[in-house]
Amino acid sequence: MSDVIRFEKKGAIGVIIIDNPPANALSFAVCKGLNARIGECMSDDDVEAVVVTGEGRMFVAGADIREFGRTRPDDVPDFYDVLKKMEASVKPIVAAINGLALGGGLELAMGCHYRLIAPGAEVGQPEIKLGFIPGAGGTQRLPRLAGVEAALDMIVGGDPINAAKAQELGVVDEVVEGDLMARALEFAAEKAASGEAPLATGARTNKISGIDAGVFDAYREKIAARSRGLDAPDEAIKCIQAATEMTLEEGLAFERDTFVKLRDSDKAKAMRYMFFAEREVAKIPDVPKDTKALDIKSAAIIGSGTMGGGIAMNFANAGLSVTMLDVSEDALSAGMDKVRANYASTVKRGRLSQADMDTRLGLISTTTDYADISDADIVIEAVFEDMGLKKKIFAELDAKCKPEAILASNTSTLDINEIGSVTKRPDKVLGTHFFSPANVMKLLENVRTDGASIETVASVMKLGKTLGKISVLVGVCNGFVGNRILGVAARITDFMVEEGALPWQVDKAIYDFGFAMGPFTVNDLAGIDIRFLTRSEQRKIWPDRRHPVLPDKVYHLGRLGQKTNAGWYDYEPGQRRGTPSKLIEDIIIETSAELGIERRAFTDQEIVDGYVLSMANTGADILQEGIALRSSDIDVIWHYGYGFPRYRGGPMFYADLIGLDKVYDAVSRLYDSYGDWVKPSELLISLAKEGKSFADYQP
Ligand code: 3HC
């Protein structure tokens, strides 16, 4: 018998314990073992009732996602059939939900006749977050227990609910304050002794009868905006509707077909990949899990501008005290005004209480004196990008801060090795690159310098977790991972506009691909002046490459984006949504003529491929240089830092899905048009030749 299922007999009650760490996932082995034990309990005359529970802090976290895509061995039953068998059992089966019951875990509990739950446990159907729907009866049984509206919220929303809510909705029968197992045994014995037929979830109909079909259309409308590009939400609604219109058997079959179709789709593959990718980022080969990390309890931020203030808010939000240092009281007071306004708008939207805002503000202090930050565990410098200034600040910090303090820079372009060279503690210097707005964006690029010790690396990775960020470790290079890739991809779209596309066509193609905004809209939002500086820098770094001329023309017109009500688009004052500008269109056409380019039509696919595959090619260079640890780290950066749609999985996954031989051909065509920006990466060439993917690459 498989050791992932333990079995004990407590008098006349058979107890099945799922013991498959870390998540008690329903692997093939669990399914096989569970089926066998249920079968034994059914045929053993000494067993009058059954209790199913989980070992450790989970009940069951769902089907084993790692096994998706593998063929089920012949001797393993379908989980869906195991549940049918359980539901049909004449002996009562009780789920003792000791911890998280998610996905197939909740389906297992619903396949039991009764459910008891520990107060701290939660239940949910999170499949939607993986791009599919429940596949073992969740869409049919949950509405029978909780009603249609709650089932829609739980299945389409995907968030778990706590024990009290589960009881209120009828998902569970009892919340057990004391010893869960003792009560489950007692409950099972009572049910067996009662002589009444066990209550099968699938046989219940009172909560699914007489439902107006309009409920489903209304729900569809309600979620339309937030489910753009996703297939699973609409399919989940159809399945729940099926529960109200079909027999259980028909509904289960309908759900099953839908589940299989969605599970095997590229979008679900991408979302599953992202699930593991964002867990993988925490694993750093030469920094073992038990590396001693500094317990960061206080921080100081140098610079109280937009970035500095946003970073300070992160610490205050996590309950840590933080001091902002700037050159003058005026600068500090302007910085604090912005922080206050930021919090106030969250309070106004009802997402933060006034009391919490006050507590957080109370954690932020200000100073102009370095002596006041000498005790901070970490100092993050967030002043403007000037190497001389940063070196001066780091020398001062090195002299004033306690020896164990970590000194970090929020630079997005400068060489942190050089910044750290002015200190006597290069082992404690590294980059913490926050994304703007720093209090909102989840991504943190932690930039490892040549001298940073593994303890320092472990400390900032842990800090990221404390601050609720997704931290990705990257190496030092111009723009690190995210901005270096963006620098190339955005430039390709500039070229496409010079050659025949229009900014709004580019933006629409990229929006339709799934990004929240296209690059020209982003540029208008961020300010065309910002890219102006980057571009002049890059002209110096790469004098021999083609550089776009249009963005500078727009800049020189004083059209700096939304803040001037004019950029690539025209804006009505106070409006964030722009309209295509006739003036810009004329300038574009004029510019193409000046450049001697005969404008041609671009298809949307060509635009998306130019944008995304140029990203993947730069990503391949980054991977080969060891700036990113793995291709999935690049994808995590692009999802959390730049809104790459999760259901596309990031540029590297997207390229892998197409196949690197085809990607190589496409990149070669881009190279012919745009030169060295998209010179096919050596890594891309070699992986394409070997028929491998970026995910296969091991440095
Ligand atoms: N399958 C395989 N592995 C799983 C898993 C699952 N369903 N759930 C968690 N794990 C693994 C994680 O990959 C991780 O492995 P690692 O240590 O090797 O990196 C380990 O369990 C611990 O997970 P976390 O690091 O995420 O631990 P947390 O405590 O932060 O979170 C959790 C626990 C909330 C359970 C979270 O892991 C989670 O959300 N898991 C996925 C739950 C889910 O989506 N279930 C539905 C699966 S699909 C399904 O059931 C289909 C059904 O309808 C037929």
PDB file of N, CA and C and ligand atoms in Angstrom, residues 20-27 57-58 60-68 79-80 83 100-107 122 124-130 132-138 160 255-256 259 263 272 275-276 279-280 283 289 465, ligand 1:
ATOM      1  N   ASN A  20       0.920  13.368   2.282  1.00  0.00           N
ATOM      2  CA  ASN A  20       1.749  13.541   1.092  1.00  0.00           C
ATOM      3  C   ASN A  20       2.337  14.948   1.093  1.00  0.00           C
ATOM      4  N   PRO A  21       3.358  15.202   1.947  1.00  0.00           N
ATOM      5  CA  PRO A  21       3.878  16.550   2.064  1.00  0.00           C
ATOM      6  C   PRO A  21       4.483  17.047   0.745  1.00  0.00           C
ATOM      7  N   PRO A  22       4.590  18.362   0.496  1.00  0.00           N
ATOM      8  CA  PRO A  22       4.254  19.430   1.440  1.00  0.00           C
ATOM      9  C   PRO A  22       2.786  19.852   1.428  1.00  0.00           C
ATOM     10  N   ALA A  23       2.005  19.431   0.409  1.00  0.00           N
ATOM     11  CA  ALA A  23       0.675  20.033   0.273  1.00  0.00           C
ATOM     12  C   ALA A  23      -0.437  18.996   0.324  1.00  0.00           C
ATOM     13  N   ASN A  24      -0.073  17.725   0.596  1.00  0.00           N
ATOM     14  CA  ASN A  24      -1.058  16.630   0.526  1.00  0.00           C
ATOM     15  C   ASN A  24      -1.790  16.637  -0.814  1.00  0.00           C
ATOM     16  N   ALA A  25      -1.062  16.987  -1.873  1.00  0.00           N
ATOM     17  CA  ALA A  25      -1.706  17.062  -3.186  1.00  0.00           C
ATOM     18  C   ALA A  25      -2.180  15.675  -3.606  1.00  0.00           C
ATOM     19  N   LEU A  26      -3.247  15.666  -4.396  1.00  0.00           N
ATOM     20  CA  LEU A  26      -3.849  14.409  -4.851  1.00  0.00           C
ATOM     21  C   LEU A  26      -3.059  13.854  -6.023  1.00  0.00           C
ATOM     22  N   SER A  27      -1.922  13.292  -5.726  1.00  0.00           N
ATOM     23  CA  SER A  27      -1.087  12.704  -6.775  1.00  0.00           C
ATOM     24  C   SER A  27      -1.713  11.388  -7.230  1.00  0.00           C
ATOM     25  N   ARG A  57      -0.461  20.691   8.146  1.00  0.00           N
ATOM     26  CA  ARG A  57      -1.262  21.918   8.136  1.00  0.00           C
ATOM     27  C   ARG A  57      -2.248  21.995   6.966  1.00  0.00           C
ATOM     28  N   MET A  58      -2.229  20.973   6.116  1.00  0.00           N
ATOM     29  CA  MET A  58      -3.175  20.989   4.994  1.00  0.00           C
ATOM     30  C   MET A  58      -4.132  19.804   5.114  1.00  0.00           C
ATOM     31  N   VAL A  60      -6.057  18.942   1.948  1.00  0.00           N
ATOM     32  CA  VAL A  60      -5.521  18.592   0.629  1.00  0.00           C
ATOM     33  C   VAL A  60      -5.518  19.880  -0.198  1.00  0.00           C
ATOM     34  N   ALA A  61      -4.352  20.235  -0.750  1.00  0.00           N
ATOM     35  CA  ALA A  61      -4.275  21.504  -1.506  1.00  0.00           C
ATOM     36  C   ALA A  61      -4.676  21.345  -2.965  1.00  0.00           C
ATOM     37  N   GLY A  62      -5.269  20.205  -3.319  1.00  0.00           N
ATOM     38  CA  GLY A  62      -5.762  20.056  -4.693  1.00  0.00           C
ATOM     39  C   GLY A  62      -5.079  18.938  -5.432  1.00  0.00           C
ATOM     40  N   ALA A  63      -5.451  18.836  -6.698  1.00  0.00           N
ATOM     41  CA  ALA A  63      -4.787  17.853  -7.554  1.00  0.00           C
ATOM     42  C   ALA A  63      -3.298  18.199  -7.597  1.00  0.00           C
ATOM     43  N   ASP A  64      -2.459  17.222  -7.875  1.00  0.00           N
ATOM     44  CA  ASP A  64      -1.021  17.479  -7.940  1.00  0.00           C
ATOM     45  C   ASP A  64      -0.701  18.148  -9.279  1.00  0.00           C
ATOM     46  N   ILE A  65      -0.432  19.441  -9.210  1.00  0.00           N
ATOM     47  CA  ILE A  65      -0.256  20.197 -10.463  1.00  0.00           C
ATOM     48  C   ILE A  65       0.993  19.731 -11.206  1.00  0.00           C
ATOM     49  N   ARG A  66       1.948  19.210 -10.455  1.00  0.00           N
ATOM     50  CA  ARG A  66       3.173  18.746 -11.131  1.00  0.00           C
ATOM     51  C   ARG A  66       2.902  17.569 -12.066  1.00  0.00           C
ATOM     52  N   GLU A  67       1.831  16.857 -11.790  1.00  0.00           N
ATOM     53  CA  GLU A  67       1.533  15.678 -12.618  1.00  0.00           C
ATOM     54  C   GLU A  67       0.672  16.008 -13.832  1.00  0.00           C
ATOM     55  N   PHE A  68       0.255  17.264 -13.944  1.00  0.00           N
ATOM     56  CA  PHE A  68      -0.572  17.639 -15.092  1.00  0.00           C
ATOM     57  C   PHE A  68       0.254  17.435 -16.360  1.00  0.00           C
ATOM     58  N   PHE A  79      -9.858  10.286 -10.239  1.00  0.00           N
ATOM     59  CA  PHE A  79     -10.296  10.842  -8.953  1.00  0.00           C
ATOM     60  C   PHE A  79     -11.809  11.086  -8.939  1.00  0.00           C
ATOM     61  N   TYR A  80     -12.271  11.529 -10.092  1.00  0.00           N
ATOM     62  CA  TYR A  80     -13.678  11.826 -10.296  1.00  0.00           C
ATOM     63  C   TYR A  80     -14.531  10.561 -10.030  1.00  0.00           C
ATOM     64  N   LEU A  83     -14.639   9.723  -6.261  1.00  0.00           N
ATOM     65  CA  LEU A  83     -15.636  10.537  -5.555  1.00  0.00           C
ATOM     66  C   LEU A  83     -17.051   9.989  -5.758  1.00  0.00           C
ATOM     67  N   LEU A 100      -6.005  23.594   5.026  1.00  0.00           N
ATOM     68  CA  LEU A 100      -6.483  24.057   3.719  1.00  0.00           C
ATOM     69  C   LEU A 100      -7.094  22.930   2.883  1.00  0.00           C
ATOM     70  N   ALA A 101      -8.301  23.159   2.384  1.00  0.00           N
ATOM     71  CA  ALA A 101      -8.917  22.212   1.442  1.00  0.00           C
ATOM     72  C   ALA A 101      -9.164  22.996   0.160  1.00  0.00           C
ATOM     73  N   LEU A 102      -8.280  22.825  -0.812  1.00  0.00           N
ATOM     74  CA  LEU A 102      -8.380  23.615  -2.039  1.00  0.00           C
ATOM     75  C   LEU A 102      -8.584  22.714  -3.248  1.00  0.00           C
ATOM     76  N   GLY A 103      -9.312  23.243  -4.239  1.00  0.00           N
ATOM     77  CA  GLY A 103      -9.480  22.517  -5.491  1.00  0.00           C
ATOM     78  C   GLY A 103     -10.002  21.119  -5.251  1.00  0.00           C
ATOM     79  N   GLY A 104      -9.231  20.131  -5.725  1.00  0.00           N
ATOM     80  CA  GLY A 104      -9.616  18.737  -5.520  1.00  0.00           C
ATOM     81  C   GLY A 104      -9.771  18.403  -4.043  1.00  0.00           C
ATOM     82  N   GLY A 105      -9.147  19.182  -3.174  1.00  0.00           N
ATOM     83  CA  GLY A 105      -9.271  18.972  -1.722  1.00  0.00           C
ATOM     84  C   GLY A 105     -10.690  19.262  -1.264  1.00  0.00           C
ATOM     85  N   LEU A 106     -11.248  20.388  -1.728  1.00  0.00           N
ATOM     86  CA  LEU A 106     -12.629  20.695  -1.370  1.00  0.00           C
ATOM     87  C   LEU A 106     -13.566  19.713  -2.078  1.00  0.00           C
ATOM     88  N   GLU A 107     -13.193  19.337  -3.292  1.00  0.00           N
ATOM     89  CA  GLU A 107     -14.035  18.367  -4.020  1.00  0.00           C
ATOM     90  C   GLU A 107     -14.076  17.033  -3.279  1.00  0.00           C
ATOM     91  N   GLU A 122      -9.349  26.599   5.893  1.00  0.00           N
ATOM     92  CA  GLU A 122     -10.049  27.339   4.830  1.00  0.00           C
ATOM     93  C   GLU A 122     -10.395  26.378   3.700  1.00  0.00           C
ATOM     94  N   GLY A 124     -11.606  26.281  -0.609  1.00  0.00           N
ATOM     95  CA  GLY A 124     -11.732  27.099  -1.819  1.00  0.00           C
ATOM     96  C   GLY A 124     -11.567  26.288  -3.086  1.00  0.00           C
ATOM     97  N   GLN A 125     -11.993  26.907  -4.184  1.00  0.00           N
ATOM     98  CA  GLN A 125     -11.808  26.307  -5.517  1.00  0.00           C
ATOM     99  C   GLN A 125     -10.940  27.287  -6.314  1.00  0.00           C
ATOM    100  N   PRO A 126      -9.608  27.199  -6.193  1.00  0.00           N
ATOM    101  CA  PRO A 126      -8.743  28.197  -6.835  1.00  0.00           C
ATOM    102  C   PRO A 126      -8.358  27.871  -8.280  1.00  0.00           C
ATOM    103  N   GLU A 127      -8.971  26.843  -8.874  1.00  0.00           N
ATOM    104  CA  GLU A 127      -8.541  26.397 -10.210  1.00  0.00           C
ATOM    105  C   GLU A 127      -8.488  27.528 -11.229  1.00  0.00           C
ATOM    106  N   ILE A 128      -9.398  28.490 -11.087  1.00  0.00           N
ATOM    107  CA  ILE A 128      -9.481  29.586 -12.051  1.00  0.00           C
ATOM    108  C   ILE A 128      -8.123  30.306 -12.160  1.00  0.00           C
ATOM    109  N   LYS A 129      -7.381  30.323 -11.048  1.00  0.00           N
ATOM    110  CA  LYS A 129      -6.089  31.017 -11.038  1.00  0.00           C
ATOM    111  C   LYS A 129      -5.044  30.240 -11.830  1.00  0.00           C
ATOM    112  N   LEU A 130      -5.381  29.016 -12.154  1.00  0.00           N
ATOM    113  CA  LEU A 130      -4.485  28.204 -12.985  1.00  0.00           C
ATOM    114  C   LEU A 130      -5.038  28.081 -14.403  1.00  0.00           C
ATOM    115  N   PHE A 132      -8.079  27.076 -15.414  1.00  0.00           N
ATOM    116  CA  PHE A 132      -9.114  26.084 -15.719  1.00  0.00           C
ATOM    117  C   PHE A 132     -10.191  26.125 -14.642  1.00  0.00           C
ATOM    118  N   ILE A 133     -11.041  25.110 -14.609  1.00  0.00           N
ATOM    119  CA  ILE A 133     -12.150  25.092 -13.645  1.00  0.00           C
ATOM    120  C   ILE A 133     -12.034  23.812 -12.813  1.00  0.00           C
ATOM    121  N   PRO A 134     -12.792  23.687 -11.736  1.00  0.00           N
ATOM    122  CA  PRO A 134     -12.762  22.437 -10.987  1.00  0.00           C
ATOM    123  C   PRO A 134     -13.102  21.267 -11.917  1.00  0.00           C
ATOM    124  N   GLY A 135     -12.442  20.142 -11.712  1.00  0.00           N
ATOM    125  CA  GLY A 135     -12.628  19.026 -12.644  1.00  0.00           C
ATOM    126  C   GLY A 135     -13.143  17.771 -11.993  1.00  0.00           C
ATOM    127  N   ALA A 136     -13.474  17.846 -10.713  1.00  0.00           N
ATOM    128  CA  ALA A 136     -13.975  16.639 -10.053  1.00  0.00           C
ATOM    129  C   ALA A 136     -15.255  16.958  -9.281  1.00  0.00           C
ATOM    130  N   GLY A 137     -16.130  17.685  -9.970  1.00  0.00           N
ATOM    131  CA  GLY A 137     -17.453  17.911  -9.397  1.00  0.00           C
ATOM    132  C   GLY A 137     -17.645  19.229  -8.673  1.00  0.00           C
ATOM    133  N   GLY A 138     -16.604  20.037  -8.557  1.00  0.00           N
ATOM    134  CA  GLY A 138     -16.701  21.301  -7.817  1.00  0.00           C
ATOM    135  C   GLY A 138     -17.823  22.197  -8.317  1.00  0.00           C
ATOM    136  N   PRO A 160     -10.155  31.527  -1.302  1.00  0.00           N
ATOM    137  CA  PRO A 160     -10.732  30.628  -0.290  1.00  0.00           C
ATOM    138  C   PRO A 160     -11.581  31.388   0.722  1.00  0.00           C
ATOM    139  N   GLU A 255     -18.982  19.296 -17.029  1.00  0.00           N
ATOM    140  CA  GLU A 255     -17.838  19.896 -16.336  1.00  0.00           C
ATOM    141  C   GLU A 255     -16.543  19.218 -16.763  1.00  0.00           C
ATOM    142  N   ARG A 256     -16.581  17.908 -16.828  1.00  0.00           N
ATOM    143  CA  ARG A 256     -15.384  17.134 -17.160  1.00  0.00           C
ATOM    144  C   ARG A 256     -14.829  17.533 -18.544  1.00  0.00           C
ATOM    145  N   PHE A 259     -13.366  20.999 -18.309  1.00  0.00           N
ATOM    146  CA  PHE A 259     -12.120  20.971 -17.534  1.00  0.00           C
ATOM    147  C   PHE A 259     -10.957  20.495 -18.404  1.00  0.00           C
ATOM    148  N   ARG A 263      -7.803  22.706 -19.231  1.00  0.00           N
ATOM    149  CA  ARG A 263      -6.546  22.264 -18.601  1.00  0.00           C
ATOM    150  C   ARG A 263      -5.441  22.096 -19.636  1.00  0.00           C
ATOM    151  N   ARG A 272      -0.052  27.731 -15.068  1.00  0.00           N
ATOM    152  CA  ARG A 272       0.551  26.691 -14.224  1.00  0.00           C
ATOM    153  C   ARG A 272       2.051  26.944 -14.123  1.00  0.00           C
ATOM    154  N   PHE A 275       2.714  29.675 -11.738  1.00  0.00           N
ATOM    155  CA  PHE A 275       2.563  29.234 -10.348  1.00  0.00           C
ATOM    156  C   PHE A 275       3.912  28.716  -9.827  1.00  0.00           C
ATOM    157  N   PHE A 276       4.553  27.865 -10.614  1.00  0.00           N
ATOM    158  CA  PHE A 276       5.837  27.317 -10.170  1.00  0.00           C
ATOM    159  C   PHE A 276       6.952  28.352 -10.310  1.00  0.00           C
ATOM    160  N   ARG A 279       7.391  30.578  -7.409  1.00  0.00           N
ATOM    161  CA  ARG A 279       7.942  29.899  -6.230  1.00  0.00           C
ATOM    162  C   ARG A 279       9.435  29.618  -6.430  1.00  0.00           C
ATOM    163  N   GLU A 280       9.806  29.410  -7.683  1.00  0.00           N
ATOM    164  CA  GLU A 280      11.190  29.092  -8.038  1.00  0.00           C
ATOM    165  C   GLU A 280      12.140  30.274  -7.748  1.00  0.00           C
ATOM    166  N   LYS A 283      14.543  30.360  -4.930  1.00  0.00           N
ATOM    167  CA  LYS A 283      15.607  29.358  -4.809  1.00  0.00           C
ATOM    168  C   LYS A 283      16.863  29.846  -5.512  1.00  0.00           C
ATOM    169  N   LYS A 289      18.973  27.468   1.843  1.00  0.00           N
ATOM    170  CA  LYS A 289      17.762  27.930   2.554  1.00  0.00           C
ATOM    171  C   LYS A 289      18.060  28.376   3.983  1.00  0.00           C
ATOM    172  N   LYS A 465      10.047  39.398   0.950  1.00  0.00           N
ATOM    173  CA  LYS A 465       8.886  38.635   1.437  1.00  0.00           C
ATOM    174  C   LYS A 465       8.144  39.425   2.521  1.00  0.00           C
TER     175      LYS A 465
HETATM  176  N1  3HC B   1       0.271  20.404  -6.520  1.00  0.00           N
HETATM  177  C1  3HC B   1       1.605  20.233  -6.440  1.00  0.00           C
HETATM  178  N2  3HC B   1       2.394  20.925  -5.612  1.00  0.00           N
HETATM  179  C2  3HC B   1       1.801  21.830  -4.819  1.00  0.00           C
HETATM  180  C3  3HC B   1       0.428  22.066  -4.852  1.00  0.00           C
HETATM  181  C4  3HC B   1      -0.362  21.294  -5.757  1.00  0.00           C
HETATM  182  N3  3HC B   1      -1.686  21.440  -5.838  1.00  0.00           N
HETATM  183  N4  3HC B   1       0.135  23.029  -3.953  1.00  0.00           N
HETATM  184  C5  3HC B   1       1.285  23.375  -3.386  1.00  0.00           C
HETATM  185  N5  3HC B   1       2.301  22.661  -3.906  1.00  0.00           N
HETATM  186  C6  3HC B   1       3.717  22.711  -3.530  1.00  0.00           C
HETATM  187  C7  3HC B   1       4.363  24.015  -3.966  1.00  0.00           C
HETATM  188  O1  3HC B   1       4.801  23.930  -5.302  1.00  0.00           O
HETATM  189  C8  3HC B   1       5.506  24.100  -2.987  1.00  0.00           C
HETATM  190  O2  3HC B   1       6.521  23.226  -3.442  1.00  0.00           O
HETATM  191  P1  3HC B   1       8.077  23.561  -3.208  1.00  0.00           P
HETATM  192  O3  3HC B   1       8.234  23.638  -1.727  1.00  0.00           O
HETATM  193  O4  3HC B   1       8.755  22.431  -3.869  1.00  0.00           O
HETATM  194  O5  3HC B   1       8.301  24.888  -3.901  1.00  0.00           O
HETATM  195  C9  3HC B   1       4.926  23.514  -1.709  1.00  0.00           C
HETATM  196  O6  3HC B   1       3.787  22.763  -2.125  1.00  0.00           O
HETATM  197  C10 3HC B   1       4.471  24.546  -0.720  1.00  0.00           C
HETATM  198  O7  3HC B   1       3.659  25.487  -1.391  1.00  0.00           O
HETATM  199  P2  3HC B   1       3.839  27.049  -1.175  1.00  0.00           P
HETATM  200  O8  3HC B   1       5.266  27.418  -1.210  1.00  0.00           O
HETATM  201  O9  3HC B   1       2.935  27.710  -2.130  1.00  0.00           O
HETATM  202  O10 3HC B   1       3.329  27.189   0.317  1.00  0.00           O
HETATM  203  P3  3HC B   1       2.282  28.205   0.916  1.00  0.00           P
HETATM  204  O11 3HC B   1       2.061  27.771   2.296  1.00  0.00           O
HETATM  205  O12 3HC B   1       2.700  29.603   0.643  1.00  0.00           O
HETATM  206  O13 3HC B   1       0.917  27.987   0.098  1.00  0.00           O
HETATM  207  C11 3HC B   1      -0.922  26.785  -0.869  1.00  0.00           C
HETATM  208  C12 3HC B   1       0.220  26.779   0.162  1.00  0.00           C
HETATM  209  C13 3HC B   1      -1.936  27.871  -0.505  1.00  0.00           C
HETATM  210  C14 3HC B   1      -1.569  25.429  -0.845  1.00  0.00           C
HETATM  211  C15 3HC B   1      -0.367  27.125  -2.268  1.00  0.00           C
HETATM  212  O14 3HC B   1       0.713  26.274  -2.532  1.00  0.00           O
HETATM  213  C16 3HC B   1      -1.358  26.953  -3.366  1.00  0.00           C
HETATM  214  O15 3HC B   1      -2.121  27.859  -3.624  1.00  0.00           O
HETATM  215  N6  3HC B   1      -1.339  25.790  -4.031  1.00  0.00           N
HETATM  216  C17 3HC B   1      -2.165  25.525  -5.192  1.00  0.00           C
HETATM  217  C18 3HC B   1      -3.570  25.220  -4.798  1.00  0.00           C
HETATM  218  C19 3HC B   1      -4.392  24.916  -6.001  1.00  0.00           C
HETATM  219  O16 3HC B   1      -4.407  25.650  -6.985  1.00  0.00           O
HETATM  220  N7  3HC B   1      -5.134  23.808  -5.962  1.00  0.00           N
HETATM  221  C20 3HC B   1      -5.935  23.381  -7.062  1.00  0.00           C
HETATM  222  C21 3HC B   1      -5.146  22.418  -7.888  1.00  0.00           C
HETATM  223  S1  3HC B   1      -5.969  21.950  -9.359  1.00  0.00           S
HETATM  224  C22 3HC B   1      -7.173  20.875  -8.841  1.00  0.00           C
HETATM  225  O17 3HC B   1      -7.304  20.592  -7.704  1.00  0.00           O
HETATM  226  C23 3HC B   1      -8.033  20.325  -9.930  1.00  0.00           C
HETATM  227  C24 3HC B   1      -9.204  19.587  -9.396  1.00  0.00           C
HETATM  228  O18 3HC B   1     -10.348  20.363  -9.556  1.00  0.00           O
HETATM  229  C25 3HC B   1      -9.425  18.255 -10.116  1.00  0.00           C
END
